[in-house]
């Protein structure tokens, strides 16, 4: 057993937690089916993922990846344009792979979720007054509705946050957090990766290939509108600089 100086709480809320103990990450998830899906998705994915060290539900132990994340919301990315392009190429490999054998979210479910969340955002007192004006919600809802069209399902990561992609120099060393992987709209992953970092969209597409930029921008609005309530209810601040509410304001 290797001695460690401390245990770092990477993320924690009432559904799951991730701890770092030295070079090992311990993921604790109350939903065993979600943990099962994450393990299978990492096994199926044709791109680098963390090495599974052991698994004893509700805990999954993963080896740390080399390198650093492409960036974080609210801060300029220090990764090179070539690293962002390499991320785009890796995503293309994922999207070209055979679909995982479980269902994804339908367009009808997405439309219903959008309606529910916009109603909540317009009525809620959970956010400070003036943080998210009604016109920002309604404008972004109109933008978000662009994604409500038929798509050809791809193997999507489902939560391809910029902090979930690791690079060493110009090389992608791995992608973490596969619990939301499912068949879905490929452009959702591209939007998730560039959320809050629109200046790197060209770099990503240089590696990925051509994609509909209007739909990617619509997914920026959709992702933020759908995420704000969950973030607020789980102890995160969607109004922090550069985060979801700032992204919605930037879409105006």
mmCIF file of C-alpha atoms in Angstrom:
data_model
loop_
_atom_site.group_PDB
_atom_site.id
_atom_site.type_symbol
_atom_site.label_atom_id
_atom_site.label_comp_id
_atom_site.label_asym_id
_atom_site.label_seq_id
_atom_site.Cartn_x
_atom_site.Cartn_y
_atom_site.Cartn_z
ATOM 1 C CA UNK A 1 0.000 0.000 0.000
ATOM 2 C CA UNK A 2 1.538 3.301 -1.108
ATOM 3 C CA UNK A 3 1.444 6.051 1.506
ATOM 4 C CA UNK A 4 -0.389 9.255 0.563
ATOM 5 C CA UNK A 5 -0.403 12.669 2.161
ATOM 6 C CA UNK A 6 -4.085 13.401 1.759
ATOM 7 C CA UNK A 7 -7.409 12.408 0.262
ATOM 8 C CA UNK A 8 -8.780 14.994 -2.167
ATOM 9 C CA UNK A 9 -12.534 15.333 -2.682
ATOM 10 C CA UNK A 10 -12.780 16.010 -6.418
ATOM 11 C CA UNK A 11 -16.560 16.244 -6.526
ATOM 12 C CA UNK A 12 -19.303 15.226 -4.124
ATOM 13 C CA UNK A 13 -23.074 15.475 -3.982
ATOM 14 C CA UNK A 14 -25.948 13.228 -2.895
ATOM 15 C CA UNK A 15 -25.785 10.996 -5.995
ATOM 16 C CA UNK A 16 -22.070 10.331 -6.363
ATOM 17 C CA UNK A 17 -18.617 11.333 -5.218
ATOM 18 C CA UNK A 18 -15.101 11.125 -6.618
ATOM 19 C CA UNK A 19 -12.039 11.010 -4.370
ATOM 20 C CA UNK A 20 -8.373 11.177 -5.349
ATOM 21 C CA UNK A 21 -5.979 9.105 -3.264
ATOM 22 C CA UNK A 22 -2.498 9.564 -4.660
ATOM 23 C CA UNK A 23 -2.622 8.391 -8.281
ATOM 24 C CA UNK A 24 -5.926 6.550 -7.806
ATOM 25 C CA UNK A 25 -9.422 7.951 -8.279
ATOM 26 C CA UNK A 26 -12.273 6.331 -6.348
ATOM 27 C CA UNK A 27 -15.712 6.874 -7.888
ATOM 28 C CA UNK A 28 -18.613 6.142 -5.541
ATOM 29 C CA UNK A 29 -22.029 5.992 -7.202
ATOM 30 C CA UNK A 30 -25.349 5.185 -5.573
ATOM 31 C CA UNK A 31 -26.740 4.032 -8.943
ATOM 32 C CA UNK A 32 -25.176 0.684 -9.836
ATOM 33 C CA UNK A 33 -26.630 0.707 -13.356
ATOM 34 C CA UNK A 34 -24.868 4.012 -14.033
ATOM 35 C CA UNK A 35 -21.590 2.521 -12.827
ATOM 36 C CA UNK A 36 -22.184 -0.556 -15.023
ATOM 37 C CA UNK A 37 -22.768 1.683 -18.041
ATOM 38 C CA UNK A 38 -19.628 3.693 -17.330
ATOM 39 C CA UNK A 39 -17.453 0.582 -17.188
ATOM 40 C CA UNK A 40 -18.945 -0.827 -20.388
ATOM 41 C CA UNK A 41 -18.623 2.515 -22.186
ATOM 42 C CA UNK A 42 -14.930 2.750 -21.299
ATOM 43 C CA UNK A 43 -14.456 -0.802 -22.534
ATOM 44 C CA UNK A 44 -16.172 -0.050 -25.857
ATOM 45 C CA UNK A 45 -14.719 3.388 -26.516
ATOM 46 C CA UNK A 46 -11.995 3.453 -29.216
ATOM 47 C CA UNK A 47 -10.142 6.315 -27.516
ATOM 48 C CA UNK A 48 -7.958 6.379 -24.366
ATOM 49 C CA UNK A 49 -9.810 6.081 -21.056
ATOM 50 C CA UNK A 50 -8.610 5.632 -17.453
ATOM 51 C CA UNK A 51 -7.327 2.162 -16.580
ATOM 52 C CA UNK A 52 -9.747 0.273 -14.331
ATOM 53 C CA UNK A 53 -7.811 -0.924 -11.275
ATOM 54 C CA UNK A 54 -10.632 -2.684 -9.478
ATOM 55 C CA UNK A 55 -14.357 -2.511 -8.981
ATOM 56 C CA UNK A 56 -16.453 -3.324 -5.937
ATOM 57 C CA UNK A 57 -19.873 -1.642 -6.187
ATOM 58 C CA UNK A 58 -20.597 1.069 -5.321
ATOM 59 C CA UNK A 59 -16.886 1.916 -5.804
ATOM 60 C CA UNK A 60 -14.851 2.020 -9.011
ATOM 61 C CA UNK A 61 -11.084 2.555 -8.772
ATOM 62 C CA UNK A 62 -9.378 4.198 -11.749
ATOM 63 C CA UNK A 63 -5.758 5.087 -12.457
ATOM 64 C CA UNK A 64 -4.976 8.767 -12.954
ATOM 65 C CA UNK A 65 -4.359 9.914 -16.519
ATOM 66 C CA UNK A 66 -1.146 11.587 -17.633
ATOM 67 C CA UNK A 67 -1.197 15.284 -18.447
ATOM 68 C CA UNK A 68 -3.656 18.014 -17.592
ATOM 69 C CA UNK A 69 -7.190 18.922 -18.618
ATOM 70 C CA UNK A 70 -7.791 20.981 -21.737
ATOM 71 C CA UNK A 71 -9.238 23.674 -19.497
ATOM 72 C CA UNK A 72 -11.966 24.699 -17.063
ATOM 73 C CA UNK A 73 -15.035 26.898 -17.361
ATOM 74 C CA UNK A 74 -14.358 30.526 -16.586
ATOM 75 C CA UNK A 75 -10.634 30.439 -17.341
ATOM 76 C CA UNK A 76 -8.687 30.687 -20.611
ATOM 77 C CA UNK A 77 -7.363 27.331 -21.772
ATOM 78 C CA UNK A 78 -3.577 26.958 -21.780
ATOM 79 C CA UNK A 79 -3.769 23.939 -24.121
ATOM 80 C CA UNK A 80 -2.385 24.420 -27.623
ATOM 81 C CA UNK A 81 -4.595 24.666 -30.717
ATOM 82 C CA UNK A 82 -3.040 21.338 -31.772
ATOM 83 C CA UNK A 83 -4.243 19.722 -28.529
ATOM 84 C CA UNK A 84 -7.772 20.978 -29.164
ATOM 85 C CA UNK A 85 -7.567 19.620 -32.718
ATOM 86 C CA UNK A 86 -6.379 16.279 -31.343
ATOM 87 C CA UNK A 87 -9.434 16.269 -29.072
ATOM 88 C CA UNK A 88 -11.597 16.828 -32.142
ATOM 89 C CA UNK A 89 -9.946 13.885 -33.915
ATOM 90 C CA UNK A 90 -10.493 11.661 -30.863
ATOM 91 C CA UNK A 91 -14.166 12.623 -30.734
ATOM 92 C CA UNK A 92 -14.532 11.766 -34.419
ATOM 93 C CA UNK A 93 -13.123 8.282 -33.688
ATOM 94 C CA UNK A 94 -15.668 7.871 -30.898
ATOM 95 C CA UNK A 95 -18.577 9.020 -33.053
ATOM 96 C CA UNK A 96 -17.565 6.653 -35.853
ATOM 97 C CA UNK A 97 -17.511 3.634 -33.502
ATOM 98 C CA UNK A 98 -20.387 1.117 -33.159
ATOM 99 C CA UNK A 99 -23.173 2.323 -30.888
ATOM 100 C CA UNK A 100 -23.312 1.201 -27.246
ATOM 101 C CA UNK A 101 -26.131 -1.331 -26.711
ATOM 102 C CA UNK A 102 -28.455 0.839 -24.609
ATOM 103 C CA UNK A 103 -30.876 3.639 -25.536
ATOM 104 C CA UNK A 104 -30.147 7.339 -25.587
ATOM 105 C CA UNK A 105 -32.365 10.380 -25.072
ATOM 106 C CA UNK A 106 -35.060 10.955 -27.686
ATOM 107 C CA UNK A 107 -35.935 14.263 -29.339
ATOM 108 C CA UNK A 108 -39.365 14.167 -27.652
ATOM 109 C CA UNK A 109 -37.796 13.707 -24.205
ATOM 110 C CA UNK A 110 -35.345 16.521 -24.900
ATOM 111 C CA UNK A 111 -38.197 18.851 -25.924
ATOM 112 C CA UNK A 112 -40.146 17.985 -22.762
ATOM 113 C CA UNK A 113 -37.071 18.575 -20.586
ATOM 114 C CA UNK A 114 -36.473 21.942 -22.248
ATOM 115 C CA UNK A 115 -40.048 23.034 -21.547
ATOM 116 C CA UNK A 116 -39.857 21.916 -17.905
ATOM 117 C CA UNK A 117 -36.534 23.611 -17.221
ATOM 118 C CA UNK A 118 -37.498 26.886 -18.894
ATOM 119 C CA UNK A 119 -40.713 26.989 -16.855
ATOM 120 C CA UNK A 120 -38.656 26.437 -13.700
ATOM 121 C CA UNK A 121 -36.119 29.107 -14.666
ATOM 122 C CA UNK A 122 -38.854 31.662 -15.288
ATOM 123 C CA UNK A 123 -40.613 30.900 -11.998
ATOM 124 C CA UNK A 124 -37.783 30.022 -9.628
ATOM 125 C CA UNK A 125 -36.629 31.978 -6.617
ATOM 126 C CA UNK A 126 -33.610 29.671 -6.210
ATOM 127 C CA UNK A 127 -31.401 32.071 -8.175
ATOM 128 C CA UNK A 128 -30.589 35.612 -7.018
ATOM 129 C CA UNK A 129 -32.842 38.274 -8.509
ATOM 130 C CA UNK A 130 -31.589 39.578 -11.818
ATOM 131 C CA UNK A 131 -29.026 36.841 -12.350
ATOM 132 C CA UNK A 132 -30.963 35.278 -15.218
ATOM 133 C CA UNK A 133 -33.493 37.704 -16.753
ATOM 134 C CA UNK A 134 -36.554 36.266 -18.474
ATOM 135 C CA UNK A 135 -35.495 37.583 -21.871
ATOM 136 C CA UNK A 136 -32.233 35.620 -21.646
ATOM 137 C CA UNK A 137 -34.200 32.425 -20.949
ATOM 138 C CA UNK A 138 -36.717 32.930 -23.747
ATOM 139 C CA UNK A 139 -34.081 33.992 -26.297
ATOM 140 C CA UNK A 140 -31.918 30.980 -25.516
ATOM 141 C CA UNK A 141 -34.930 28.682 -25.633
ATOM 142 C CA UNK A 142 -35.575 29.800 -29.204
ATOM 143 C CA UNK A 143 -31.929 29.087 -30.057
ATOM 144 C CA UNK A 144 -32.003 25.714 -28.253
ATOM 145 C CA UNK A 145 -35.038 24.529 -30.221
ATOM 146 C CA UNK A 146 -32.758 24.289 -33.278
ATOM 147 C CA UNK A 147 -31.411 20.991 -31.927
ATOM 148 C CA UNK A 148 -34.894 19.441 -31.871
ATOM 149 C CA UNK A 149 -34.582 17.710 -35.212
ATOM 150 C CA UNK A 150 -33.889 14.133 -36.318
ATOM 151 C CA UNK A 151 -30.265 13.060 -35.989
ATOM 152 C CA UNK A 152 -28.298 9.953 -36.859
ATOM 153 C CA UNK A 153 -27.263 8.448 -33.488
ATOM 154 C CA UNK A 154 -23.547 8.344 -32.721
ATOM 155 C CA UNK A 155 -21.581 6.871 -29.811
ATOM 156 C CA UNK A 156 -21.516 9.978 -27.612
ATOM 157 C CA UNK A 157 -19.680 10.574 -24.359
ATOM 158 C CA UNK A 158 -22.676 12.525 -23.087
ATOM 159 C CA UNK A 159 -20.784 14.804 -20.675
ATOM 160 C CA UNK A 160 -17.726 15.873 -22.649
ATOM 161 C CA UNK A 161 -16.908 18.780 -20.381
ATOM 162 C CA UNK A 162 -13.569 20.453 -21.143
ATOM 163 C CA UNK A 163 -12.253 19.272 -17.762
ATOM 164 C CA UNK A 164 -12.934 15.646 -18.740
ATOM 165 C CA UNK A 165 -10.359 15.631 -21.566
ATOM 166 C CA UNK A 166 -6.673 15.243 -20.680
ATOM 167 C CA UNK A 167 -3.711 16.172 -22.848
ATOM 168 C CA UNK A 168 0.048 15.942 -22.582
ATOM 169 C CA UNK A 169 1.555 18.425 -24.994
ATOM 170 C CA UNK A 170 -0.414 18.049 -28.210
ATOM 171 C CA UNK A 171 -1.516 14.470 -27.473
ATOM 172 C CA UNK A 172 -4.815 13.415 -25.888
ATOM 173 C CA UNK A 173 -4.005 10.993 -23.063
ATOM 174 C CA UNK A 174 -7.581 10.125 -22.138
ATOM 175 C CA UNK A 175 -11.173 11.076 -21.432
ATOM 176 C CA UNK A 176 -12.836 10.545 -18.048
ATOM 177 C CA UNK A 177 -16.403 10.332 -16.654
ATOM 178 C CA UNK A 178 -18.320 8.053 -19.022
ATOM 179 C CA UNK A 179 -21.474 7.602 -16.937
ATOM 180 C CA UNK A 180 -23.639 9.518 -19.457
ATOM 181 C CA UNK A 181 -22.345 7.721 -22.569
ATOM 182 C CA UNK A 182 -25.125 6.649 -24.945
ATOM 183 C CA UNK A 183 -26.296 6.864 -28.551
ATOM 184 C CA UNK A 184 -27.010 10.527 -29.228
ATOM 185 C CA UNK A 185 -26.446 13.629 -31.307
ATOM 186 C CA UNK A 186 -22.748 13.898 -32.187
ATOM 187 C CA UNK A 187 -22.960 17.699 -32.112
ATOM 188 C CA UNK A 188 -23.879 17.605 -28.427
ATOM 189 C CA UNK A 189 -20.382 16.322 -27.610
ATOM 190 C CA UNK A 190 -18.761 19.039 -29.728
ATOM 191 C CA UNK A 191 -20.869 21.665 -27.994
ATOM 192 C CA UNK A 192 -20.092 20.267 -24.541
ATOM 193 C CA UNK A 193 -16.350 20.375 -25.182
ATOM 194 C CA UNK A 194 -16.391 23.967 -26.450
ATOM 195 C CA UNK A 195 -18.964 25.304 -23.970
ATOM 196 C CA UNK A 196 -17.472 28.501 -22.572
ATOM 197 C CA UNK A 197 -14.539 28.183 -24.986
ATOM 198 C CA UNK A 198 -16.030 29.219 -28.342
ATOM 199 C CA UNK A 199 -12.644 30.513 -29.444
ATOM 200 C CA UNK A 200 -11.492 26.876 -29.772
ATOM 201 C CA UNK A 201 -14.379 25.650 -31.926
ATOM 202 C CA UNK A 202 -12.323 26.133 -35.102
ATOM 203 C CA UNK A 203 -9.461 24.131 -33.560
ATOM 204 C CA UNK A 204 -11.773 21.270 -32.584
ATOM 205 C CA UNK A 205 -13.365 21.134 -36.031
ATOM 206 C CA UNK A 206 -9.909 21.166 -37.640
ATOM 207 C CA UNK A 207 -9.415 17.745 -36.075
ATOM 208 C CA UNK A 208 -13.019 16.531 -36.186
ATOM 209 C CA UNK A 209 -14.134 17.630 -39.646
ATOM 210 C CA UNK A 210 -17.021 19.737 -40.829
ATOM 211 C CA UNK A 211 -20.054 20.165 -38.546
ATOM 212 C CA UNK A 212 -23.098 22.429 -38.366
ATOM 213 C CA UNK A 213 -21.950 25.367 -36.251
ATOM 214 C CA UNK A 214 -25.484 26.707 -35.771
ATOM 215 C CA UNK A 215 -26.556 23.438 -34.159
ATOM 216 C CA UNK A 216 -23.433 23.398 -31.980
ATOM 217 C CA UNK A 217 -24.279 26.897 -30.764
ATOM 218 C CA UNK A 218 -27.869 25.785 -30.171
ATOM 219 C CA UNK A 219 -26.564 22.935 -28.020
ATOM 220 C CA UNK A 220 -24.641 25.508 -25.947
ATOM 221 C CA UNK A 221 -27.998 27.092 -25.082
ATOM 222 C CA UNK A 222 -29.721 23.734 -24.589
ATOM 223 C CA UNK A 223 -27.042 22.298 -22.340
ATOM 224 C CA UNK A 224 -26.996 25.384 -20.110
ATOM 225 C CA UNK A 225 -30.785 25.653 -19.821
ATOM 226 C CA UNK A 226 -31.055 21.984 -18.869
ATOM 227 C CA UNK A 227 -28.166 22.109 -16.377
ATOM 228 C CA UNK A 228 -28.859 25.160 -14.238
ATOM 229 C CA UNK A 229 -31.486 23.661 -11.914
ATOM 230 C CA UNK A 230 -29.413 20.500 -11.337
ATOM 231 C CA UNK A 231 -26.311 22.571 -10.591
ATOM 232 C CA UNK A 232 -28.153 24.874 -8.195
ATOM 233 C CA UNK A 233 -29.748 21.943 -6.346
ATOM 234 C CA UNK A 234 -26.451 20.064 -5.999
ATOM 235 C CA UNK A 235 -24.351 22.838 -4.541
ATOM 236 C CA UNK A 236 -22.748 24.249 -7.699
ATOM 237 C CA UNK A 237 -22.925 27.857 -8.875
ATOM 238 C CA UNK A 238 -24.081 28.245 -12.492
ATOM 239 C CA UNK A 239 -23.637 32.020 -12.161
ATOM 240 C CA UNK A 240 -19.887 31.785 -11.498
ATOM 241 C CA UNK A 241 -17.789 33.721 -14.028
ATOM 242 C CA UNK A 242 -17.625 31.954 -17.378
ATOM 243 C CA UNK A 243 -20.145 29.291 -16.414
ATOM 244 C CA UNK A 244 -23.642 28.447 -17.653
ATOM 245 C CA UNK A 245 -25.406 31.750 -17.036
ATOM 246 C CA UNK A 246 -22.567 33.714 -18.602
ATOM 247 C CA UNK A 247 -22.739 31.400 -21.632
ATOM 248 C CA UNK A 248 -26.473 32.099 -21.977
ATOM 249 C CA UNK A 249 -25.870 35.840 -21.750
ATOM 250 C CA UNK A 250 -23.174 35.599 -24.421
ATOM 251 C CA UNK A 251 -25.731 34.028 -26.792
ATOM 252 C CA UNK A 252 -27.822 37.222 -26.761
#
